[in-house]
């Protein structure tokens, strides 16, 4: 079959919420001129932005094929591949797909809403990946109410927010515009001359005008960062924030013209509340993070993702840059666009430093290795992850901070310049970023070889020299012992933190969740999964543990009685002095003029 014909005729999709109570979509795909040898169909095994093989095909409940002659055989060839018997077209394959995952990565359907990523529901006819696509999005039975559609798929025949026919240039585009259906609240704002919509599903009382106002500032700031000039035009014609508000939940996934966000309804702004609460700040940080991805990963991509191979793992050592730099700018944008003061931004940085310091895995795994092994480690956290894995988000954002401050202190350039250079060389023309490109570009901008920085902090496991770098910017990094597991930083009174450390994390039911390598619990043999029942012959209670950790031990070990499975054991634990693993940053009240000027430039607080 000549490929020009193959790519000219659109692949036609149709999706209908068949049985919302059973969480079943019916999804069909029609190929007008199927492969005469037997048309094959493939489903992605993962979704870009979330680096784990998720096997979406496991939710395909049934698959049937129909040709002109009637029903024909369709056989599974692999976990993610089906082949229809040779036939004359048009050939239609109809699948029933189970959709009941509330996350932003797959699909969901019940009597109140439907949501899907194309990668979880749309079969791709093999050999027709580049063909244009049309998709009919059908409403559920009217008994389920007046649902609407929120998506950035371009409409062919559909009113705004309406059911109807949409299109995509090819399969890659088809699966990069998730679709939300249901009854949702909407708001619209303009940034960079482009229409930005917000659609919030779920029960909430969000102050939508406030949200639109705050997101306008954030979005315009990101647009201007990449263009290098104020009030620049956006590189997209339209953008959509799809938000699902629930009681408890958190997550986001980036797409080329939209993002799907899952948040707690408490994280949305309340009407009449002027102050940005910690919860709302978290939501703004998440929205800012996903919007930054519009450039950094959706258009500036690692070479390894150009194009994506959706059948298997795609390895890159650069996720620290694509997720870490994005994590650095998500909060930095909030202070730079004037939504929060510098001191509040520094609290967020302190909390990230605390997270990394409390992860012994940072001394074992580099952020480059963490990027490479995301597929088997980062997305598969277990009881040993703290000891073996470092987050390419958290440490990656500190690498970005250190790189920004290093470039700035060397004079002339900043990470902003690096992002603009990446956009110009790789993003705008759509050329993948080679594995060594960021190091080379950073050295170019610095005017000197930064190989040593990358060897130590990106490919090596050394702690970043943040105290020294921040001091040059009029910011003082303090370290102290934690007052408890929920303590994320900030100044506390002397004596508020306990003196001793157990070196283990214990849940409220006294089940040990993590044992930190080399710490007191680990040395004595206490393990994750053990359930502590008594300490020093007294019943284990949170108050008892707190008071024992606070007391001078004078060399006397703790006798910890715990069940491992159904066997009672006793562990003699020699406590350590509590580690200084809680960071907080303060503005230097009396900085040198150079430090003050650098700080204002970095945080945008000049004037
Ligand atoms: Zn991200």
Coordinates of C-alpha atoms and ligand atoms in Angstrom, one line a residue:
X1 CA 0.0 0.0 0.0
X2 CA 1.5 3.4 -0.9
X3 CA 2.2 5.2 2.3
X4 CA 0.9 8.5 0.9
X5 CA -2.6 6.9 0.6
X6 CA -2.2 5.4 4.1
X7 CA -1.5 8.8 5.6
X8 CA -4.1 10.7 3.7
X9 CA -7.2 8.8 4.8
X10 CA -8.2 9.7 8.4
X11 CA -8.4 7.0 11.0
X12 CA -11.9 7.4 12.5
X13 CA -12.5 7.0 16.3
X14 CA -15.8 6.9 18.2
X15 CA -16.1 6.9 22.0
X16 CA -19.2 6.6 24.0
X17 CA -19.8 6.2 27.8
X18 CA -21.5 2.9 27.3
X19 CA -22.3 2.0 31.0
X20 CA -21.2 4.7 33.5
X21 CA -22.2 2.6 36.5
X22 CA -20.0 -0.3 35.2
X23 CA -17.3 2.2 34.3
X24 CA -17.3 1.0 30.6
X25 CA -16.5 3.0 27.6
X26 CA -17.2 1.6 24.1
X27 CA -14.4 2.8 21.8
X28 CA -14.2 2.0 18.1
X29 CA -11.6 2.7 15.4
X30 CA -12.3 2.5 11.7
X31 CA -9.7 2.0 9.0
X32 CA -11.0 2.5 5.5
X33 CA -8.2 0.7 3.7
X34 CA -6.8 -1.9 6.1
X35 CA -3.5 -3.8 5.6
X36 CA -4.4 -6.7 3.2
X37 CA -2.1 -8.9 5.2
X38 CA -4.2 -8.4 8.3
X39 CA -4.4 -5.0 10.0
X40 CA -2.6 -4.8 13.4
X41 CA -3.6 -2.5 16.2
X42 CA -1.4 -1.4 19.1
X43 CA -2.1 0.4 22.4
X44 CA 0.6 2.4 24.2
X45 CA 2.1 0.7 27.3
X46 CA 2.9 4.1 29.0
X47 CA 1.9 7.7 28.9
X48 CA 4.5 10.5 28.3
X49 CA 5.1 12.4 31.5
X50 CA 4.8 9.4 33.8
X51 CA 7.7 7.1 33.3
X52 CA 6.3 3.6 34.2
X53 CA 5.1 0.8 32.0
X54 CA 1.4 0.8 32.9
X55 CA 0.0 -1.8 30.5
X56 CA -3.1 0.1 29.6
X57 CA -4.3 -2.9 27.5
X58 CA -5.1 -4.7 30.8
X59 CA -8.3 -2.6 31.0
X60 CA -9.5 -3.8 27.5
X61 CA -12.4 -6.1 28.5
X62 CA -13.4 -7.2 25.0
X63 CA -12.3 -6.5 21.4
X64 CA -14.3 -7.4 18.2
X65 CA -13.6 -6.7 14.5
X66 CA -16.1 -6.0 11.8
X67 CA -15.4 -5.7 8.0
X68 CA -17.7 -5.2 5.0
X69 CA -18.5 -9.0 5.1
X70 CA -19.5 -8.9 8.8
X71 CA -17.7 -9.9 11.9
X72 CA -14.2 -11.2 11.4
X73 CA -11.5 -12.8 13.6
X74 CA -9.2 -10.6 15.6
X75 CA -6.4 -12.2 17.5
X76 CA -4.0 -11.0 20.2
X77 CA -0.4 -11.2 19.1
X78 CA 1.2 -9.6 22.2
X79 CA 0.1 -8.0 25.4
X80 CA -0.6 -4.7 23.6
X81 CA -1.1 -5.9 19.9
X82 CA -4.1 -7.3 18.1
X83 CA -4.3 -8.4 14.4
X84 CA -7.5 -8.6 12.4
X85 CA -7.9 -11.3 9.8
X86 CA -7.2 -10.1 6.2
X87 CA -10.3 -8.3 4.8
X88 CA -11.6 -5.5 2.6
X89 CA -12.3 -2.2 4.3
X90 CA -13.7 -0.4 6.0
X91 CA -12.6 -2.4 9.0
X92 CA -13.9 -1.4 12.5
X93 CA -12.6 -2.6 15.7
X94 CA -14.8 -2.2 18.8
X95 CA -13.4 -2.4 22.3
X96 CA -15.1 -2.2 25.7
X97 CA -12.6 -0.4 28.1
X98 CA -12.9 -0.4 31.9
X99 CA -12.2 3.1 33.2
X100 CA -12.1 3.6 36.9
X101 CA -8.7 5.2 37.7
X102 CA -9.1 8.7 39.4
X103 CA -5.5 9.6 38.5
X104 CA -4.6 11.9 35.6
X105 CA -2.8 9.0 33.8
X106 CA -5.5 6.7 32.4
X107 CA -9.3 7.0 32.3
X108 CA -12.3 7.3 34.6
X109 CA -16.1 6.9 34.1
X110 CA -19.0 7.0 36.5
X111 CA -22.4 8.5 36.7
X112 CA -21.0 12.0 37.4
X113 CA -18.1 12.4 35.0
X114 CA -15.9 10.8 32.3
X115 CA -12.2 11.5 31.7
X116 CA -9.8 9.8 29.3
X117 CA -6.3 10.0 28.0
X118 CA -6.2 8.8 24.4
X119 CA -3.3 6.5 25.2
X120 CA -5.6 4.4 27.5
X121 CA -8.5 4.0 25.1
X122 CA -7.5 4.6 21.4
X123 CA -5.9 1.7 19.5
X124 CA -3.4 2.8 16.9
X125 CA -3.6 1.0 13.5
X126 CA 0.0 -0.1 13.0
X127 CA 1.6 1.7 10.0
X128 CA -0.9 4.6 10.2
X129 CA 0.7 6.4 13.1
X130 CA 1.1 9.5 10.9
X131 CA -2.4 9.5 9.4
X132 CA -4.8 12.2 10.5
X133 CA -7.5 11.2 13.0
X134 CA -11.1 12.2 13.7
X135 CA -12.9 11.3 16.9
X136 CA -16.6 11.4 17.7
X137 CA -17.1 12.1 21.4
X138 CA -20.6 11.0 22.2
X139 CA -22.7 11.9 25.3
X140 CA -23.9 9.4 27.9
X141 CA -27.6 8.5 28.3
X142 CA -29.5 11.7 29.1
X143 CA -30.4 10.2 32.5
X144 CA -26.8 11.1 33.6
X145 CA -27.5 14.8 33.1
X146 CA -26.3 17.7 30.9
X147 CA -22.6 16.8 30.5
X148 CA -20.2 19.0 28.6
X149 CA -16.8 18.4 27.0
X150 CA -13.5 20.1 28.0
X151 CA -10.5 19.3 25.7
X152 CA -8.0 21.1 23.5
X153 CA -8.5 18.7 20.6
X154 CA -9.5 20.9 17.7
X155 CA -13.2 20.7 17.0
X156 CA -14.5 19.8 13.5
X157 CA -18.2 19.8 14.3
X158 CA -18.8 20.6 17.9
X159 CA -20.0 23.7 19.8
X160 CA -17.7 25.1 22.5
X161 CA -17.6 22.6 25.3
X162 CA -19.9 20.4 23.1
X163 CA -20.1 16.8 22.2
X164 CA -19.3 16.1 18.5
X165 CA -16.5 15.5 16.1
X166 CA -12.9 16.5 16.9
X167 CA -9.6 15.9 15.0
X168 CA -5.9 15.5 15.4
X169 CA -3.0 15.7 12.9
X170 CA -1.8 12.2 13.8
X171 CA -1.9 9.6 16.6
X172 CA 0.8 11.4 18.6
X173 CA -1.4 14.5 18.8
X174 CA -4.6 12.5 19.3
X175 CA -3.3 11.1 22.6
X176 CA -1.9 14.4 23.9
X177 CA -5.2 16.1 24.5
X178 CA -7.0 14.4 27.4
X179 CA -10.8 14.8 27.4
X180 CA -12.9 15.7 30.4
X181 CA -16.7 15.3 30.3
X182 CA -19.3 16.0 32.9
X183 CA -20.7 19.1 34.6
X184 CA -17.9 21.4 35.5
X185 CA -17.4 25.1 36.4
X186 CA -15.4 27.1 33.9
X187 CA -13.5 30.4 33.7
X188 CA -11.5 32.0 31.0
X189 CA -8.5 34.4 30.9
X190 CA -6.1 35.7 28.4
X191 CA -2.3 35.4 28.7
X192 CA 0.2 36.1 25.9
X193 CA -2.8 36.9 23.7
X194 CA -4.0 33.2 24.0
X195 CA -7.2 32.0 25.5
X196 CA -6.7 30.0 28.7
X197 CA -9.6 28.1 30.1
X198 CA -10.1 26.5 33.5
X199 CA -12.6 23.6 33.9
X200 CA -13.1 22.4 37.4
X201 CA -14.9 19.1 38.0
X202 CA -16.0 17.7 41.4
X203 CA -17.6 19.3 44.4
X204 CA -15.9 22.6 45.3
X205 CA -16.6 26.3 46.0
X206 CA -13.6 27.8 44.3
X207 CA -13.3 31.5 43.7
X208 CA -12.9 31.2 39.9
X209 CA -12.2 34.9 39.2
X210 CA -9.5 34.9 41.8
X211 CA -8.0 31.7 40.3
X212 CA -8.1 33.2 36.8
X213 CA -6.4 36.4 38.0
X214 CA -3.5 34.6 39.8
X215 CA -3.0 32.1 36.9
X216 CA -2.9 35.0 34.4
X217 CA 0.2 36.4 36.2
X218 CA 1.9 33.0 36.4
X219 CA 1.2 32.1 32.8
X220 CA 2.4 35.5 31.5
X221 CA 5.5 35.2 33.5
X222 CA 6.4 31.8 32.0
X223 CA 5.6 33.1 28.5
X224 CA 7.9 36.1 29.0
X225 CA 10.7 34.0 30.6
X226 CA 11.0 31.9 27.4
X227 CA 10.7 34.8 25.0
X228 CA 12.9 37.1 27.0
X229 CA 10.6 40.2 26.8
X230 CA 7.6 41.4 28.8
X231 CA 4.1 40.8 27.5
X232 CA 5.2 38.4 24.8
X233 CA 2.8 36.3 22.8
X234 CA 2.2 32.7 23.9
X235 CA 3.6 29.9 21.7
X236 CA 0.1 28.2 21.7
X237 CA -3.3 29.4 20.5
X238 CA -5.3 28.0 23.4
X239 CA -4.5 26.3 26.8
X240 CA -6.8 24.4 29.2
X241 CA -6.4 23.6 32.9
X242 CA -8.5 20.5 33.6
X243 CA -9.0 20.3 37.3
X244 CA -10.5 17.5 39.3
X245 CA -11.3 18.6 42.9
X246 CA -11.6 15.7 45.4
X247 CA -11.4 15.4 49.2
X248 CA -7.8 14.3 49.1
X249 CA -5.6 13.9 46.1
X250 CA -2.7 15.5 44.3
X251 CA -1.2 15.1 40.9
X252 CA -0.7 16.6 37.5
X253 CA 0.2 15.6 34.0
X254 CA 1.4 17.9 31.3
X255 CA 0.2 18.0 27.7
X256 CA 1.1 20.2 24.7
X257 CA -1.9 22.5 25.2
X258 CA -3.4 21.5 28.5
X259 CA -2.8 19.9 31.8
X260 CA -4.9 17.6 33.9
X261 CA -4.7 18.4 37.6
X262 CA -6.0 16.4 40.6
X263 CA -6.2 18.4 43.8
X264 CA -7.9 18.6 47.2
X265 CA -10.9 21.0 47.2
X266 CA -9.2 22.8 50.1
X267 CA -6.3 23.8 47.7
X268 CA -8.6 25.9 45.6
X269 CA -9.0 29.6 46.6
X270 CA -12.0 30.4 48.8
X271 CA -14.3 33.4 48.0
X272 CA -13.5 36.3 50.3
X273 CA -10.1 35.1 51.4
X274 CA -7.4 37.5 50.4
X275 CA -4.4 35.6 51.8
X276 CA -2.8 32.8 49.8
X277 CA -3.1 29.8 52.2
X278 CA -0.4 27.1 52.2
X279 CA -2.9 24.8 50.5
X280 CA -3.7 27.3 47.7
X281 CA 0.0 27.9 47.3
X282 CA 0.5 24.2 46.7
X283 CA -2.1 24.3 44.0
X284 CA -0.5 27.4 42.3
X285 CA 2.8 25.6 42.4
X286 CA 1.3 22.6 40.7
X287 CA -0.4 24.6 38.0
X288 CA 2.8 26.6 37.5
X289 CA 4.8 23.4 37.2
X290 CA 2.6 21.9 34.5
X291 CA 2.4 25.1 32.6
X292 CA 6.3 25.4 32.5
X293 CA 6.3 21.9 30.9
X294 CA 4.5 23.5 27.9
X295 CA 8.1 24.4 27.0
X296 CA 10.3 22.1 29.1
X297 CA 9.4 18.5 28.0
X298 CA 6.5 19.0 25.7
X299 CA 8.6 21.0 23.1
X300 CA 12.1 21.0 24.5
X301 CA 12.5 17.2 24.7
X302 CA 15.3 14.8 25.4
X303 CA 16.6 13.2 22.2
X304 CA 15.5 9.9 23.6
X305 CA 11.9 11.1 23.5
X306 CA 12.0 12.3 19.9
X307 CA 9.9 10.5 18.9
X308 CA 8.5 8.6 21.9
X309 CA 8.5 4.8 21.6
X310 CA 5.3 3.9 23.4
X311 CA 5.9 0.2 23.3
X312 CA 8.8 0.2 25.8
X313 CA 10.9 2.2 28.3
X314 CA 12.6 5.2 26.8
X315 CA 15.9 5.8 28.6
X316 CA 17.4 9.2 29.4
X317 CA 19.6 10.6 32.1
X318 CA 18.0 14.0 31.8
X319 CA 14.8 13.8 33.8
X320 CA 16.6 15.8 36.5
X321 CA 16.6 18.7 34.0
X322 CA 13.1 18.3 32.6
X323 CA 11.5 17.7 36.0
X324 CA 14.1 19.3 38.3
X325 CA 14.4 22.5 36.4
X326 CA 10.6 22.6 36.1
X327 CA 10.3 22.0 39.8
X328 CA 12.7 24.9 40.5
X329 CA 10.8 27.3 38.3
X330 CA 7.3 26.3 39.5
X331 CA 7.8 28.1 42.9
X332 CA 10.3 30.6 41.7
X333 CA 7.7 31.9 39.2
X334 CA 5.4 32.7 42.2
X335 CA 7.9 35.1 43.8
X336 CA 9.1 36.5 40.5
X337 CA 5.6 37.3 39.3
X338 CA 4.9 39.0 42.6
X339 CA 2.3 36.6 44.1
X340 CA 4.3 35.8 47.2
X341 CA 7.1 37.6 49.0
X342 CA 10.7 36.4 49.0
X343 CA 10.6 35.1 52.6
X344 CA 7.7 32.8 51.7
X345 CA 9.5 31.5 48.6
X346 CA 12.6 30.7 50.7
X347 CA 10.4 28.6 53.1
X348 CA 9.5 26.4 50.1
X349 CA 13.2 26.0 49.1
X350 CA 14.0 25.2 52.7
X351 CA 11.4 22.5 52.7
X352 CA 12.9 20.9 49.5
X353 CA 16.4 21.0 51.0
X354 CA 14.9 19.2 54.1
X355 CA 13.3 16.5 51.9
X356 CA 16.6 15.8 50.2
X357 CA 18.6 15.8 53.5
X358 CA 16.3 13.3 55.0
X359 CA 16.9 10.9 52.0
X360 CA 20.0 8.8 52.6
X361 CA 19.5 7.5 49.0
X362 CA 21.0 10.9 47.8
X363 CA 24.4 9.5 48.8
X364 CA 23.9 6.3 46.8
X365 CA 22.1 7.4 43.6
X366 CA 22.9 10.4 41.4
X367 CA 20.1 12.4 39.8
X368 CA 21.3 11.2 36.4
X369 CA 20.9 7.5 37.6
X370 CA 17.6 8.4 39.2
X371 CA 16.4 9.7 35.8
X372 CA 17.6 6.6 34.0
X373 CA 16.0 4.2 36.5
X374 CA 12.7 6.2 36.9
X375 CA 11.0 3.2 35.2
X376 CA 11.9 0.7 37.8
X377 CA 12.7 2.8 40.9
X378 CA 11.2 6.3 41.1
X379 CA 7.6 5.2 40.3
X380 CA 8.0 2.0 42.4
X381 CA 8.7 3.4 45.8
X382 CA 9.0 0.7 48.5
X383 CA 10.3 0.5 52.1
X384 CA 13.9 0.8 51.0
X385 CA 13.5 3.7 48.5
X386 CA 14.7 6.4 51.1
X387 CA 18.0 4.5 51.3
X388 CA 18.4 3.8 47.6
X389 CA 16.7 6.4 45.5
X390 CA 17.0 10.2 45.2
X391 CA 14.1 12.2 43.6
X392 CA 15.1 13.8 40.3
X393 CA 12.3 16.3 41.2
X394 CA 13.5 17.4 44.6
X395 CA 17.3 17.1 44.2
X396 CA 16.9 18.1 40.5
X397 CA 15.3 21.4 41.6
X398 CA 18.3 22.0 44.0
X399 CA 20.7 21.3 41.1
X400 CA 18.8 23.9 39.1
X401 CA 19.0 26.4 42.0
X402 CA 22.8 25.8 42.4
X403 CA 23.3 26.1 38.6
X404 CA 21.3 29.3 38.5
X405 CA 23.2 30.8 41.4
X406 CA 26.5 29.6 39.9
X407 CA 25.8 31.2 36.5
X408 CA 24.7 34.4 38.2
X409 CA 27.7 34.7 40.5
X410 CA 30.1 34.1 37.6
X411 CA 28.4 37.1 36.0
X412 CA 26.5 37.8 32.9
X413 CA 24.2 34.8 32.6
X414 CA 21.5 32.9 34.5
X415 CA 19.4 29.7 34.2
X416 CA 16.8 31.9 32.5
X417 CA 19.3 32.3 29.6
X418 CA 19.9 28.6 29.5
X419 CA 16.1 28.0 29.2
X420 CA 15.9 30.5 26.4
X421 CA 18.9 28.9 24.6
X422 CA 17.3 25.5 24.9
X423 CA 14.0 26.9 23.5
X424 CA 15.7 28.6 20.6
X425 CA 18.0 25.6 19.7
X426 CA 15.7 22.7 20.6
X427 CA 12.2 23.7 21.5
X428 CA 11.1 25.9 18.7
X429 CA 12.6 23.8 15.9
X430 CA 11.6 20.6 17.7
X431 CA 15.1 19.0 17.8
X432 CA 15.7 16.6 20.6
X433 CA 18.2 17.6 23.3
X434 CA 21.3 15.3 23.3
X435 CA 22.4 13.8 26.6
X436 CA 25.4 16.1 27.0
X437 CA 23.8 19.3 25.6
X438 CA 22.8 21.0 28.9
X439 CA 26.3 20.7 30.3
X440 CA 27.8 22.1 27.1
X441 CA 25.3 25.0 27.0
X442 CA 25.7 25.8 30.7
X443 CA 29.5 25.9 30.2
X444 CA 29.1 28.2 27.1
X445 CA 26.9 30.6 29.1
X446 CA 29.3 30.5 32.1
X447 CA 32.3 31.2 29.8
X448 CA 34.1 28.4 31.6
X449 CA 34.0 24.6 31.8
X450 CA 31.3 23.5 34.3
X451 CA 32.2 19.8 33.9
X452 CA 33.2 19.6 37.6
X453 CA 29.8 20.9 38.7
X454 CA 28.1 18.2 36.6
X455 CA 30.5 15.4 37.7
X456 CA 29.9 16.2 41.3
X457 CA 26.2 17.1 41.5
X458 CA 24.5 15.6 38.5
X459 CA 26.5 12.4 37.8
X460 CA 27.9 12.2 41.3
X461 CA 26.2 12.1 44.7
X462 CA 27.8 15.1 46.5
X463 CA 25.6 17.4 48.4
X464 CA 25.1 20.8 46.7
X465 CA 27.1 23.7 48.1
X466 CA 23.9 25.6 48.8
X467 CA 25.0 27.4 52.0
X468 CA 27.9 29.0 50.3
X469 CA 26.0 29.9 47.1
X470 CA 23.0 31.3 48.9
X471 CA 25.3 33.4 51.2
X472 CA 26.5 35.2 48.0
X473 CA 22.9 36.1 47.4
X474 CA 22.1 37.5 50.9
X475 CA 20.3 34.4 52.0
X476 CA 21.4 32.4 55.1
X477 CA 20.9 28.6 55.2
X478 CA 20.3 27.2 58.7
X479 CA 20.2 23.6 59.7
X480 CA 18.6 22.2 62.9
X481 CA 17.1 18.9 64.2
X482 CA 13.5 18.1 63.4
X483 CA 10.8 18.6 66.0
X484 CA 8.8 15.7 64.4
X485 CA 8.1 14.0 61.1
X486 CA 5.7 16.8 60.0
X487 CA 8.3 19.5 60.7
X488 CA 9.3 20.9 57.3
X489 CA 11.4 23.8 58.5
X490 CA 11.2 27.3 59.9
X491 CA 12.8 28.8 63.0
X492 CA 11.9 27.1 66.3
X493 CA 12.8 27.9 69.9
X494 CA 15.9 26.3 71.3
X495 CA 15.1 22.9 72.9
X496 CA 11.9 22.3 70.8
X497 CA 13.6 19.6 68.8
X498 CA 14.2 16.2 70.5
X499 CA 17.8 15.3 71.3
X500 CA 17.8 11.8 70.0
X501 CA 17.0 10.0 66.8
X502 CA 15.7 6.4 66.2
X503 CA 16.6 6.4 62.5
X504 CA 13.2 5.0 61.5
X505 CA 9.8 6.2 60.4
X506 CA 7.0 4.8 62.4
X507 CA 3.3 5.0 61.4
X508 CA 0.5 5.9 63.8
X509 CA -0.2 2.2 64.4
X510 CA 3.5 1.8 65.4
X511 CA 4.2 -0.2 62.2
X512 CA 7.8 0.7 61.1
X513 CA 7.5 2.0 57.5
X514 CA 11.2 3.0 56.8
X515 CA 14.5 2.2 58.4
X516 CA 17.3 4.6 57.5
X517 CA 20.5 2.9 56.5
X518 CA 23.3 3.2 59.1
X519 CA 20.9 4.7 61.7
X520 CA 20.2 3.4 65.2
X521 CA 17.2 1.2 64.3
X522 CA 19.1 -0.3 61.3
X523 CA 22.2 -1.1 63.4
X524 CA 20.0 -2.9 66.0
X525 CA 18.1 -4.9 63.3
X526 CA 14.7 -3.3 63.5
X527 CA 13.1 -3.6 60.0
X528 CA 10.4 -2.0 57.9
X529 CA 7.2 -4.0 58.5
X530 CA 7.9 -4.7 62.2
X531 CA 5.2 -3.5 64.6
X532 CA 6.5 -2.0 67.9
X533 CA 4.4 -3.0 70.9
X534 CA 6.5 -1.9 73.8
X535 CA 9.5 0.3 74.7
X536 CA 11.5 -0.3 77.8
X537 CA 8.8 -2.6 79.0
X538 CA 6.0 0.0 78.7
X539 CA 3.2 0.0 76.1
X540 CA 4.3 1.9 73.0
X541 CA 2.4 5.2 72.7
X542 CA 3.3 8.3 70.7
X543 CA 3.8 10.2 74.0
X544 CA 6.2 7.6 75.4
X545 CA 8.3 7.5 72.2
X546 CA 8.5 11.3 72.2
X547 CA 9.5 11.6 75.8
X548 CA 12.2 8.8 75.4
X549 CA 13.7 10.6 72.3
X550 CA 13.8 13.8 74.2
X551 CA 15.5 12.5 77.3
X552 CA 19.3 12.3 77.8
X553 CA 20.2 8.6 77.3
X554 CA 23.5 8.5 79.1
X555 CA 24.6 5.5 77.0
X556 CA 21.6 3.4 77.9
X557 CA 20.0 1.6 74.9
X558 CA 16.3 1.5 74.3
X559 CA 14.7 -1.9 74.6
X560 CA 12.2 -2.0 71.7
X561 CA 9.8 -5.0 71.6
X562 CA 8.3 -5.6 68.2
X563 CA 6.5 -8.2 66.2
X564 CA 8.1 -9.4 63.0
X565 CA 5.3 -11.2 61.3
X566 CA 3.9 -13.1 64.4
X567 CA 7.2 -13.5 66.2
X568 CA 8.0 -11.2 69.2
X569 CA 11.6 -9.8 69.1
X570 CA 13.5 -7.4 71.3
X571 CA 16.0 -4.9 69.8
X572 CA 18.5 -2.9 71.9
X573 CA 18.8 0.4 70.2
X574 CA 21.6 2.9 70.9
X575 CA 20.1 6.2 69.9
X576 CA 22.0 8.8 67.9
X577 CA 22.0 12.5 68.5
X578 CA 19.2 13.9 66.3
X579 CA 20.7 14.9 62.9
X580 CA 20.6 18.5 61.6
X581 CA 18.4 17.6 58.7
X582 CA 15.9 20.4 58.8
X583 CA 16.7 23.4 56.7
X584 CA 15.3 26.9 56.8
X585 CA 16.4 30.0 54.9
X586 CA 16.4 33.6 56.1
X587 CA 17.0 36.8 54.3
X588 CA 20.3 38.3 55.5
X589 CA 19.1 41.5 57.3
X590 CA 22.4 43.2 56.5
X591 CA 23.7 41.9 53.2
X592 CA 26.6 43.4 51.3
X593 CA 25.6 45.7 48.5
X594 CA 26.7 43.0 46.0
X595 CA 24.7 40.3 47.7
X596 CA 21.6 42.5 48.0
X597 CA 21.8 43.4 44.3
X598 CA 22.3 39.8 43.3
X599 CA 19.4 38.7 45.5
X600 CA 17.0 41.3 44.1
X601 CA 18.0 40.3 40.5
X602 CA 17.5 36.6 41.3
X603 CA 14.2 36.9 43.1
X604 CA 12.8 39.9 41.1
X605 CA 12.5 41.9 44.3
X606 CA 14.3 45.0 43.0
X607 CA 12.4 48.2 43.9
Ligands
LIG1 ZN1 6.6 17.6 36.0

